[in-house]
mmCIF file with all atom_site columns, C-alpha atoms in Angstrom:
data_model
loop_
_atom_site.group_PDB
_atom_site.id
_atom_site.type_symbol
_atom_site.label_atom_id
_atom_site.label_alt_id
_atom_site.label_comp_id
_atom_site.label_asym_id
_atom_site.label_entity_id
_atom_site.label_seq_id
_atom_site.pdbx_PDB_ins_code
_atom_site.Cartn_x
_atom_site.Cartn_y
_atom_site.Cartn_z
_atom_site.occupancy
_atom_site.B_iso_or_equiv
_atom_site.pdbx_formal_charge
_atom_site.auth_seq_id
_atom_site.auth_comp_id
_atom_site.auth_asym_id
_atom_site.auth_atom_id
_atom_site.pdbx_PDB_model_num
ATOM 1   C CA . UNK I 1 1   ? -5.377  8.806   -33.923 1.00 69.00 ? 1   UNK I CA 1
ATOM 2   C CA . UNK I 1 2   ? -2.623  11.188  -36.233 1.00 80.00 ? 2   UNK I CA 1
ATOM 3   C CA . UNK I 1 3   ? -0.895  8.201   -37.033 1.00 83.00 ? 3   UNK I CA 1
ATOM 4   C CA . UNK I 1 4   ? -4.432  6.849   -38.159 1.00 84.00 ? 4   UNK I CA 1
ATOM 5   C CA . UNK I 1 5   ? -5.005  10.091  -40.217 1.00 86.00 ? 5   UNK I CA 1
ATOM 6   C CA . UNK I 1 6   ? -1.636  10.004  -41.411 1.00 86.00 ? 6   UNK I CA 1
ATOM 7   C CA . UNK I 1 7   ? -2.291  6.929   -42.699 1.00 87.00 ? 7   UNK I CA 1
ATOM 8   C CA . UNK I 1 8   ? -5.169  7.503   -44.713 1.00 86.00 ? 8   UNK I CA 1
ATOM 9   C CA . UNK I 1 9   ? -3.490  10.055  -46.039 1.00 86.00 ? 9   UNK I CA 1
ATOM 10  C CA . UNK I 1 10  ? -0.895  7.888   -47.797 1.00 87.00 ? 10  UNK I CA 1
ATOM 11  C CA . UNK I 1 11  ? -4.150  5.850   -48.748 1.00 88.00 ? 11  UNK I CA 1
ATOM 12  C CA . UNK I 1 12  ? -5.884  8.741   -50.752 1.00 88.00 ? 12  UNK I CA 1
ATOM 13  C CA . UNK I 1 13  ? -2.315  9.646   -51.933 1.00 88.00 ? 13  UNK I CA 1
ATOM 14  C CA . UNK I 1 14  ? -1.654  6.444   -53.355 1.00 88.00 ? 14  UNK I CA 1
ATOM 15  C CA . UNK I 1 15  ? 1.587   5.636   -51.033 1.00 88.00 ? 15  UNK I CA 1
ATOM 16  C CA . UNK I 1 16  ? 2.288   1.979   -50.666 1.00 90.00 ? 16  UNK I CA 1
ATOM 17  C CA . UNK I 1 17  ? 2.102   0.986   -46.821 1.00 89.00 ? 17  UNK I CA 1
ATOM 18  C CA . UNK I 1 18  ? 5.654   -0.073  -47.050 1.00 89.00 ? 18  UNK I CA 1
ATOM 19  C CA . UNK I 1 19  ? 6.411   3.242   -47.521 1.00 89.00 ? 19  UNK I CA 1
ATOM 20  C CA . UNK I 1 20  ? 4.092   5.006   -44.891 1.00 88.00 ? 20  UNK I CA 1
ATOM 21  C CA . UNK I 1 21  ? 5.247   2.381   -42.563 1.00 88.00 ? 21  UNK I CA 1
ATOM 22  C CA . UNK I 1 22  ? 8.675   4.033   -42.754 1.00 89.00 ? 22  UNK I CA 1
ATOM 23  C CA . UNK I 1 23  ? 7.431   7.708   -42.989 1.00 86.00 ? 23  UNK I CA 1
ATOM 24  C CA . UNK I 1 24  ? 5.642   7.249   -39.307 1.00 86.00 ? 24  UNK I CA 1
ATOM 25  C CA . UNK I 1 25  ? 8.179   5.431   -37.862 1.00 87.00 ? 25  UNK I CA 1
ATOM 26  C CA . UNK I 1 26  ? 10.676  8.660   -38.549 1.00 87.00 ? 26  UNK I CA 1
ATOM 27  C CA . UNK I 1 27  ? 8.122   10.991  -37.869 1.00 85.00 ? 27  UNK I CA 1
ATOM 28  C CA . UNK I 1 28  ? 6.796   9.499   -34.297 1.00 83.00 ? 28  UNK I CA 1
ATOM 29  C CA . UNK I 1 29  ? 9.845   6.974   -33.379 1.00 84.00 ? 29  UNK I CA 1
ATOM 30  C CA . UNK I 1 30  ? 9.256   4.779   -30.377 1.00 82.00 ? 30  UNK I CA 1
ATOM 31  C CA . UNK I 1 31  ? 5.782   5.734   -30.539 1.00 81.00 ? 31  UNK I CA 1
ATOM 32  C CA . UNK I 1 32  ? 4.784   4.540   -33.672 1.00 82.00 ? 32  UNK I CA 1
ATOM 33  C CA . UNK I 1 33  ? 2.291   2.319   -33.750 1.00 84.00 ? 33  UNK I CA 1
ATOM 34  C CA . UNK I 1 34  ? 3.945   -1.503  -34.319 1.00 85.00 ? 34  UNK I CA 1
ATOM 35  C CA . UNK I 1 35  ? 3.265   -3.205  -38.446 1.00 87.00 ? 35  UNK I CA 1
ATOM 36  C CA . UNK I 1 36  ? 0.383   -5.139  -38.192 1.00 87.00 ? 36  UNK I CA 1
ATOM 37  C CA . UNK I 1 37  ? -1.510  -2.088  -36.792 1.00 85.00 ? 37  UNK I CA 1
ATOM 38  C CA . UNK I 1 38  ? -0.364  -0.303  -40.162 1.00 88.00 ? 38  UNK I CA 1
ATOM 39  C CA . UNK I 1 39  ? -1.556  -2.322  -42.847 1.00 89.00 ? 39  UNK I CA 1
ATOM 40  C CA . UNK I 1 40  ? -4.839  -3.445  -40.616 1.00 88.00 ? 40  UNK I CA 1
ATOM 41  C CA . UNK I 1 41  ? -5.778  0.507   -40.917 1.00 86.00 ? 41  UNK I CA 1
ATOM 42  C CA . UNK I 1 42  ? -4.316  0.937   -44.647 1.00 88.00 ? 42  UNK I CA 1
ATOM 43  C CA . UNK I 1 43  ? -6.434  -1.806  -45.646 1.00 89.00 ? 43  UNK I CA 1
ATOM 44  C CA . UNK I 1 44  ? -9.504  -0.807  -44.190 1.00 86.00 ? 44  UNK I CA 1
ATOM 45  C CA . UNK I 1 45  ? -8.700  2.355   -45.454 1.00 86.00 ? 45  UNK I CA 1
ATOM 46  C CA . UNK I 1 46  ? -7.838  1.224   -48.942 1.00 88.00 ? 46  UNK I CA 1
ATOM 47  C CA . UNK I 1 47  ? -11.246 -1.058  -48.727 1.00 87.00 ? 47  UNK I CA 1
ATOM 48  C CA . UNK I 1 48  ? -13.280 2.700   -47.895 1.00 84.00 ? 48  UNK I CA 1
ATOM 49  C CA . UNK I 1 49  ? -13.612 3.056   -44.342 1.00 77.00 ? 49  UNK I CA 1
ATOM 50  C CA . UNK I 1 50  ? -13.577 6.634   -43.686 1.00 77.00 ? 50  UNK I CA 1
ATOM 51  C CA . UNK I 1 51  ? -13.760 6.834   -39.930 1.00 75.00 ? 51  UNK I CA 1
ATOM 52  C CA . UNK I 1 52  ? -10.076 7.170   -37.471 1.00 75.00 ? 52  UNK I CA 1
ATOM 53  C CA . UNK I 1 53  ? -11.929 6.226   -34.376 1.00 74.00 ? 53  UNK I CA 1
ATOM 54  C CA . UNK I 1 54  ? -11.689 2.886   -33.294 1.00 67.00 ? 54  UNK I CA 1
ATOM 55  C CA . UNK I 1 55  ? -14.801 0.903   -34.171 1.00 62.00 ? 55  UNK I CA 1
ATOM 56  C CA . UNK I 1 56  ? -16.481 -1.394  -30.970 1.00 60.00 ? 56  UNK I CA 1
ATOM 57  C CA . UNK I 1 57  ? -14.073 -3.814  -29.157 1.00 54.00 ? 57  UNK I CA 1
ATOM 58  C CA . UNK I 1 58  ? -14.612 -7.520  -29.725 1.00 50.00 ? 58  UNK I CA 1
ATOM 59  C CA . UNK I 1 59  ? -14.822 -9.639  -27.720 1.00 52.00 ? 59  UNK I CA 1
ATOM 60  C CA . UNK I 1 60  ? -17.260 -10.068 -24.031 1.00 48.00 ? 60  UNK I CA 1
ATOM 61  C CA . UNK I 1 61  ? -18.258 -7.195  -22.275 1.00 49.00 ? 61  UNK I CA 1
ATOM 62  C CA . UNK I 1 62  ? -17.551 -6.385  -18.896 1.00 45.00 ? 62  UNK I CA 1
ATOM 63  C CA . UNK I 1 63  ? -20.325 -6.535  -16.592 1.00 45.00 ? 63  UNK I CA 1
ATOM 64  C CA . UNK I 1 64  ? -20.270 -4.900  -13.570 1.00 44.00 ? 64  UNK I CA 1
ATOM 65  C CA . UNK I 1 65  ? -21.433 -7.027  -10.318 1.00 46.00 ? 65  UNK I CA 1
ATOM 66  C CA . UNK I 1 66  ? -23.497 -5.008  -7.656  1.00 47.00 ? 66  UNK I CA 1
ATOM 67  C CA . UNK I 1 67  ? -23.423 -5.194  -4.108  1.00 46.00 ? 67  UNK I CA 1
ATOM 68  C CA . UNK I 1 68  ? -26.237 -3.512  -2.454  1.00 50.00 ? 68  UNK I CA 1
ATOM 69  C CA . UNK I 1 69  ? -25.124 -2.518  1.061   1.00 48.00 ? 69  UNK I CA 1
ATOM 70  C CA . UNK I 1 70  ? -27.850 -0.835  3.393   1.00 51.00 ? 70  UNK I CA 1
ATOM 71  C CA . UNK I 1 71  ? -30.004 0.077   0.579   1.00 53.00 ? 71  UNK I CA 1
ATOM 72  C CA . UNK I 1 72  ? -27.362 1.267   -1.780  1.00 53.00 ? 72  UNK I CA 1
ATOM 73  C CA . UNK I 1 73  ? -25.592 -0.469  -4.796  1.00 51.00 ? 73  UNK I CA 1
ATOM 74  C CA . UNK I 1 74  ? -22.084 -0.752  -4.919  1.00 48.00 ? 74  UNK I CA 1
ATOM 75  C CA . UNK I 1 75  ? -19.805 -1.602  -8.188  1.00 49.00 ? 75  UNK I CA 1
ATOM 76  C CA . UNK I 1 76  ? -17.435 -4.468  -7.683  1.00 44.00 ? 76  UNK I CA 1
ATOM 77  C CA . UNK I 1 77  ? -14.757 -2.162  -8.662  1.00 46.00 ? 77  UNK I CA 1
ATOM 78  C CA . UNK I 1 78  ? -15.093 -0.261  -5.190  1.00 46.00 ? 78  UNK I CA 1
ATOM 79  C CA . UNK I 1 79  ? -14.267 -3.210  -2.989  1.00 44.00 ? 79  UNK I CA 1
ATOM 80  C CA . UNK I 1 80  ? -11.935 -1.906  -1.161  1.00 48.00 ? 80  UNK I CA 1
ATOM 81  C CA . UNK I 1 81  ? -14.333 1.137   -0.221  1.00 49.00 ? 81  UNK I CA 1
ATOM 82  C CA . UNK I 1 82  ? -17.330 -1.955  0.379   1.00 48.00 ? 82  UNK I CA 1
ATOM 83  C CA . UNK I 1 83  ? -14.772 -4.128  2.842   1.00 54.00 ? 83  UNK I CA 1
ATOM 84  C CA . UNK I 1 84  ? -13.902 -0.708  4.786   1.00 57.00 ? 84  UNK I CA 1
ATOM 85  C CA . UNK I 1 85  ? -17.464 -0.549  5.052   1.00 56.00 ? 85  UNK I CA 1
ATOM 86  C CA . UNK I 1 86  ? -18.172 -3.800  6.326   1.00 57.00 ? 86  UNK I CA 1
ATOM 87  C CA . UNK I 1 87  ? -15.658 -3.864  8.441   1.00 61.00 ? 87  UNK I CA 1
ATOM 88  C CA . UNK I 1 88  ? -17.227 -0.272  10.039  1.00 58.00 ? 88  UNK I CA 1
ATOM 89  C CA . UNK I 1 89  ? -20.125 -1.570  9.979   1.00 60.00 ? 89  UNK I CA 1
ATOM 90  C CA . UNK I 1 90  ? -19.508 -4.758  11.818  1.00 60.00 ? 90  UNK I CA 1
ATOM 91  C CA . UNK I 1 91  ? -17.120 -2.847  14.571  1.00 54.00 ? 91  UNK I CA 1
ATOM 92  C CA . UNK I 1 92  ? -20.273 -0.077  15.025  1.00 57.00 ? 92  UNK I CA 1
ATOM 93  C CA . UNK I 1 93  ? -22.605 -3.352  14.998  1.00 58.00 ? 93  UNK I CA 1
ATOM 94  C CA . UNK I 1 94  ? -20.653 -4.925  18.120  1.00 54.00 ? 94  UNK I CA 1
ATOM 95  C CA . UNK I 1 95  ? -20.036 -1.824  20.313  1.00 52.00 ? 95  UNK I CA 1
ATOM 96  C CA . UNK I 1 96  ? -21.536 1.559   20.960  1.00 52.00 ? 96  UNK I CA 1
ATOM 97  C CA . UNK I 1 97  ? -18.919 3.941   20.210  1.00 52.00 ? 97  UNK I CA 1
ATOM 98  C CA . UNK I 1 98  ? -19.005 6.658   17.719  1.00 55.00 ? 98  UNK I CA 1
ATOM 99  C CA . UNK I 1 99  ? -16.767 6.854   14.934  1.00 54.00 ? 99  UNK I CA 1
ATOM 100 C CA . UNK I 1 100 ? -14.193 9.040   16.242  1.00 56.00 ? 100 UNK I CA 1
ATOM 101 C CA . UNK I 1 101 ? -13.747 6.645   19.321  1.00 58.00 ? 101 UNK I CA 1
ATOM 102 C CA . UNK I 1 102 ? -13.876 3.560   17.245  1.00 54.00 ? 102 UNK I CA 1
ATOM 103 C CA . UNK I 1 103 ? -10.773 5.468   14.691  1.00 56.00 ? 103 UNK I CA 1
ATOM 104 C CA . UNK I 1 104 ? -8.982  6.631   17.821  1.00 56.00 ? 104 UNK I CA 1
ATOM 105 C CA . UNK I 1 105 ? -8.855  2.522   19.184  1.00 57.00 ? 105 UNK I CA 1
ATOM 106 C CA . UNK I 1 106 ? -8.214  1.424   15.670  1.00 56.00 ? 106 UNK I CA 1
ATOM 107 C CA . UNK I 1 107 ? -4.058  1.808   15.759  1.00 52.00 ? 107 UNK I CA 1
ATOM 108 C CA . UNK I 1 108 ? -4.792  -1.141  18.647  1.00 52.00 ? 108 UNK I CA 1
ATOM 109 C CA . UNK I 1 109 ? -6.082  -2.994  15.935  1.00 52.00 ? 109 UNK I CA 1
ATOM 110 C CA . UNK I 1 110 ? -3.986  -2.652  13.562  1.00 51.00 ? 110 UNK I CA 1
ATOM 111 C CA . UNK I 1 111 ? -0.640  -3.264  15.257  1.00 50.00 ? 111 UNK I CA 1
ATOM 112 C CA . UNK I 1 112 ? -2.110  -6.308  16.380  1.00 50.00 ? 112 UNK I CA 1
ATOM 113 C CA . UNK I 1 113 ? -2.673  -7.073  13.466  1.00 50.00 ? 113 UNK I CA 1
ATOM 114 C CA . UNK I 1 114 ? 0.289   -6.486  11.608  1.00 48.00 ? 114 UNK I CA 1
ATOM 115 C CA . UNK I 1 115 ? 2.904   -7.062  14.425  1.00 51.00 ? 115 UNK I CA 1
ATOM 116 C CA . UNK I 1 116 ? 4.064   -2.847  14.167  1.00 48.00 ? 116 UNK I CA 1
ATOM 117 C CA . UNK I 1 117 ? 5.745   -3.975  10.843  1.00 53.00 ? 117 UNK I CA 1
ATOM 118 C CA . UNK I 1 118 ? 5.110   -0.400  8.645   1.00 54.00 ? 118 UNK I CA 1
ATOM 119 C CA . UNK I 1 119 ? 5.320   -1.301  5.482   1.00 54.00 ? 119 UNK I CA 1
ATOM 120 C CA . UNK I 1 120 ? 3.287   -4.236  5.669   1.00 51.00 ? 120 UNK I CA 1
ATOM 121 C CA . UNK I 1 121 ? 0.687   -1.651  7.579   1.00 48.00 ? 121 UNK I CA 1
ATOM 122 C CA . UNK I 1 122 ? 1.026   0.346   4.777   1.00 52.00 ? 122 UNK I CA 1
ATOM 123 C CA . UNK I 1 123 ? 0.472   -1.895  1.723   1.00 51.00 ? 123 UNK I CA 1
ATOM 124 C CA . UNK I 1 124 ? -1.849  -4.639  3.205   1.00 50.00 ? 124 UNK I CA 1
ATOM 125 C CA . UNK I 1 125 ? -4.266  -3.311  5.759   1.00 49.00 ? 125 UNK I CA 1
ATOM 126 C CA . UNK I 1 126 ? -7.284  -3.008  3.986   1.00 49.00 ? 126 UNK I CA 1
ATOM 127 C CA . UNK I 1 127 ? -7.204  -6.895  3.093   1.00 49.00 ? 127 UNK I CA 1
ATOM 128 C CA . UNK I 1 128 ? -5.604  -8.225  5.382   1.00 48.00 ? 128 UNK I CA 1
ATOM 129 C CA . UNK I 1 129 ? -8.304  -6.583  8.353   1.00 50.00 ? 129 UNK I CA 1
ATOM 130 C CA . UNK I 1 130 ? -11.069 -7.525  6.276   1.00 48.00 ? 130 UNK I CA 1
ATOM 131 C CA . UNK I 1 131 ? -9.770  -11.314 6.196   1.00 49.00 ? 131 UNK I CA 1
ATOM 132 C CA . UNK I 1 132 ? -9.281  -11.359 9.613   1.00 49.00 ? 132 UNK I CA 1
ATOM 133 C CA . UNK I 1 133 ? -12.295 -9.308  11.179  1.00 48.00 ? 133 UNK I CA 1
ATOM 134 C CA . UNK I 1 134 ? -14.683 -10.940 9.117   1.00 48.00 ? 134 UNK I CA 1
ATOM 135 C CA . UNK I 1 135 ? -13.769 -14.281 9.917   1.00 48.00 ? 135 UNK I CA 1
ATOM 136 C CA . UNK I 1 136 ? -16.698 -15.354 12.883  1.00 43.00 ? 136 UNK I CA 1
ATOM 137 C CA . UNK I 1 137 ? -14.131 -16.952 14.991  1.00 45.00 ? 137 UNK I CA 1
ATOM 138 C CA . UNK I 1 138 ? -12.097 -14.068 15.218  1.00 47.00 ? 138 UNK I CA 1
ATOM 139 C CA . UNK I 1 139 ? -14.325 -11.345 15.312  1.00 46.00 ? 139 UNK I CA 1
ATOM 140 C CA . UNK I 1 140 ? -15.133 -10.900 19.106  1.00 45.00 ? 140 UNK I CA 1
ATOM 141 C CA . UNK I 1 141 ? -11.195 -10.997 19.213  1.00 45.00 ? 141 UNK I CA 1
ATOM 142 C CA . UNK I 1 142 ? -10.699 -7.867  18.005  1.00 45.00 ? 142 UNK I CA 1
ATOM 143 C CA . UNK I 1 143 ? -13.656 -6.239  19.006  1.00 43.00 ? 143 UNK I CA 1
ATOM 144 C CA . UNK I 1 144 ? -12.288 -6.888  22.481  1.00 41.00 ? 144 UNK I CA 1
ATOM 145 C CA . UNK I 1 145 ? -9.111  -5.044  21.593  1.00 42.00 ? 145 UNK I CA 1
ATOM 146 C CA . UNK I 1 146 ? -11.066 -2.117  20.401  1.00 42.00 ? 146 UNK I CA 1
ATOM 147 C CA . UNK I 1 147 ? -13.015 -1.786  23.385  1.00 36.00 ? 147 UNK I CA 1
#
């Protein structure tokens, strides 16, 4: 945005873009902003817009898909969160335990699951138990090794 105002500045001063161009690059270096981005804001400048702030974004919105999980929505975006819910609810589904139990029988799970490899425990266990507990043929499986 003070590379915006800076150019308008040169706009109102009458300094050609060439010029302001070069003036921003020594002032802010790397971080200028690259030459299209220049003359797009000198021109609307020069044309009368008055405002710095970017203006709406074209192109399609983003809409957000909802889950709705035991009577309360869920954004896409929180998938992860929604699969380690599932996947809690599915284990609390099969079996009686309480949570704590079901966490403490867990580390069964998941070095079945990922054959005690750590960093593959570390980086993929949220997908790769929701792939495999939720698949039906599987599922009693591992509720097994839990219990």
């Amino acid at each position: 945005m003070d590379q915006r105002i800076c150019i308008k500045f040169c706009v109102k001063n009458k300094i050609k873009c060439a010029d302001a161009f070069r003036m921003l690059t020594v002032a802010y270096g790397e971080a200028t902003l690259d030459r299209s981005n220049v003359y797009r804001w000198y021109k609307m400048f020069s044309e009368g817009q008055e405002d710095v702030n970017d203006g709406e974004r074209a192109g399609r919105r983003f809409a957000y898909s909802f889950l709705r999980l035991q009577g309360r929505d869920y954004i896409f975006r929180d998938f992860v969160h929604i699969s380690n819910a599932l996947i809690w609810g599915t284990i609390l589904g099969y079996i009686s335990f309480s949570f704590h139990q079901v966490n403490d029988r867990l580390h069964v799970l998941y070095s079945d699951l990922f054959e005690n490899n750590a960093e593959c425990r570390r980086k993929n266990r949220s997908i790769l138990v929701c792939q495999r507990i939720t698949k039906a043929e599987q599922r009693k499986q591992y509720i097994w090794i839990i219990m």
